[in-house]
XYZ file of C-alpha atoms in Angstrom:
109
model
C 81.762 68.362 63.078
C 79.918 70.327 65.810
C 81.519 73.509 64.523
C 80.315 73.438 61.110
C 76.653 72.229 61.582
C 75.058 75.631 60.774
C 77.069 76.394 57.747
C 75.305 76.155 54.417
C 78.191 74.331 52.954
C 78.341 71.957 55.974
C 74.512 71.314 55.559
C 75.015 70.549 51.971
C 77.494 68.176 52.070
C 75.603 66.068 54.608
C 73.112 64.846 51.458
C 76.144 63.538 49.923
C 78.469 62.445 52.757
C 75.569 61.453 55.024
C 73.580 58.446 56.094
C 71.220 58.806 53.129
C 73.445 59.771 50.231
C 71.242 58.765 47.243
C 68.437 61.228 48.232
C 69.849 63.442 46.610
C 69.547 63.673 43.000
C 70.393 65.608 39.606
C 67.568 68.033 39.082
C 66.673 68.931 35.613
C 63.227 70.558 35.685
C 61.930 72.282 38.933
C 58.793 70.558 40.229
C 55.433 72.173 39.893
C 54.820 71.638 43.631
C 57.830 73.820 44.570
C 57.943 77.341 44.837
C 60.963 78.462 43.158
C 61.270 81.086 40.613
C 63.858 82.682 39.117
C 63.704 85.565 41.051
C 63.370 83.708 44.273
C 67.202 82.664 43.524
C 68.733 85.394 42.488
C 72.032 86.588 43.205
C 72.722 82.916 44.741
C 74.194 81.074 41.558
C 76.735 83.224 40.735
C 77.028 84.388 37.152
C 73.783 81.460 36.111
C 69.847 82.147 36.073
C 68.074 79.565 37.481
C 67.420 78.009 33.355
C 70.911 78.371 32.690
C 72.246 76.246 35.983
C 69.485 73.543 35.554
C 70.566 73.489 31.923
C 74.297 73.011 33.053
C 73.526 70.364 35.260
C 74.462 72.699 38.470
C 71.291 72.140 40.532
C 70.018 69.100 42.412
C 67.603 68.099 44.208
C 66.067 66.644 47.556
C 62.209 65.518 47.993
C 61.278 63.482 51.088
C 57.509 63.280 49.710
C 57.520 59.506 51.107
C 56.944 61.604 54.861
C 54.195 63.622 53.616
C 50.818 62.295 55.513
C 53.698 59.901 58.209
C 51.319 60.119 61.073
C 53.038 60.825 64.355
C 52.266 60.402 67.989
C 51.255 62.929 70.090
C 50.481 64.991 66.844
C 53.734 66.083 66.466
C 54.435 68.505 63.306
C 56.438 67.321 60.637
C 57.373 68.133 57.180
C 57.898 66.313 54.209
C 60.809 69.044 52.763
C 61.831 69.636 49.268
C 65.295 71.080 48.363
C 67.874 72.650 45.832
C 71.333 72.958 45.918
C 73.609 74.723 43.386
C 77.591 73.216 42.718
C 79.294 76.497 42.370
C 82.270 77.376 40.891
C 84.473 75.768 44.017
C 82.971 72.676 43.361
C 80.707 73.165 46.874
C 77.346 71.843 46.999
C 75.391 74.745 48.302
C 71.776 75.069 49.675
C 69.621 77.273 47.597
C 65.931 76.428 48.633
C 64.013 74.708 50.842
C 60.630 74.505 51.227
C 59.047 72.358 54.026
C 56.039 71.243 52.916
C 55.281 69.122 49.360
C 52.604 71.924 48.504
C 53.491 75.118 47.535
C 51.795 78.300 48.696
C 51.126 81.555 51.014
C 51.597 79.580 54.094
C 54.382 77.125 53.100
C 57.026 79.299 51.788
């Protein structure tokens, strides 16, 4: 709905419920090319680090690497974003992390 669109929970649930539901995936082991850390998520999975959620299978994951290097018109910016989403303890899928580009670093937080 139009009234929901910038809640986290709202944004979550649109990799399950929406037009591309099987982007979204069980994530076991963070990538190398993402920037997470354990300290970059904390205080946003509840009573789990970031090993003990990935460990009980409470994080997935989103990677839309087949954009990186799509070539637009007009040079239009785009990304090619990575993300993870924790299942809490109310069963909601719940953004965690996003990162926009497939290459971590200074300028790509």
């Amino acid at each position: 709905s139009i009234h929901f669109w910038k809640e986290d929970s709202w944004f979550a649930a649109q990799r399950v419920q929406g037009l591309v539901p099987n982007i979204i995936k069980l994530c076991h082991k963070i990538p190398d090319k993402l920037g997470v850390t354990e300290e970059v998520v904390k205080g946003l999975l509840e009573h789990f680090t970031l090993h003990q959620a990935l460990k009980n299978n409470k994080i997935f994951i989103t990677d839309l690497e087949i954009l990186d290097g799509v070539e637009y018109r007009n040079n239009i910016d785009h990304s090619a974003p990575i993300a993870l989403f924790y299942l809490n303890m109310r069963n909601q899928l719940m953004p965690i992390t996003i990162q926009l580009r497939q290459r971590k670093g200074p300028s790509n937080p």
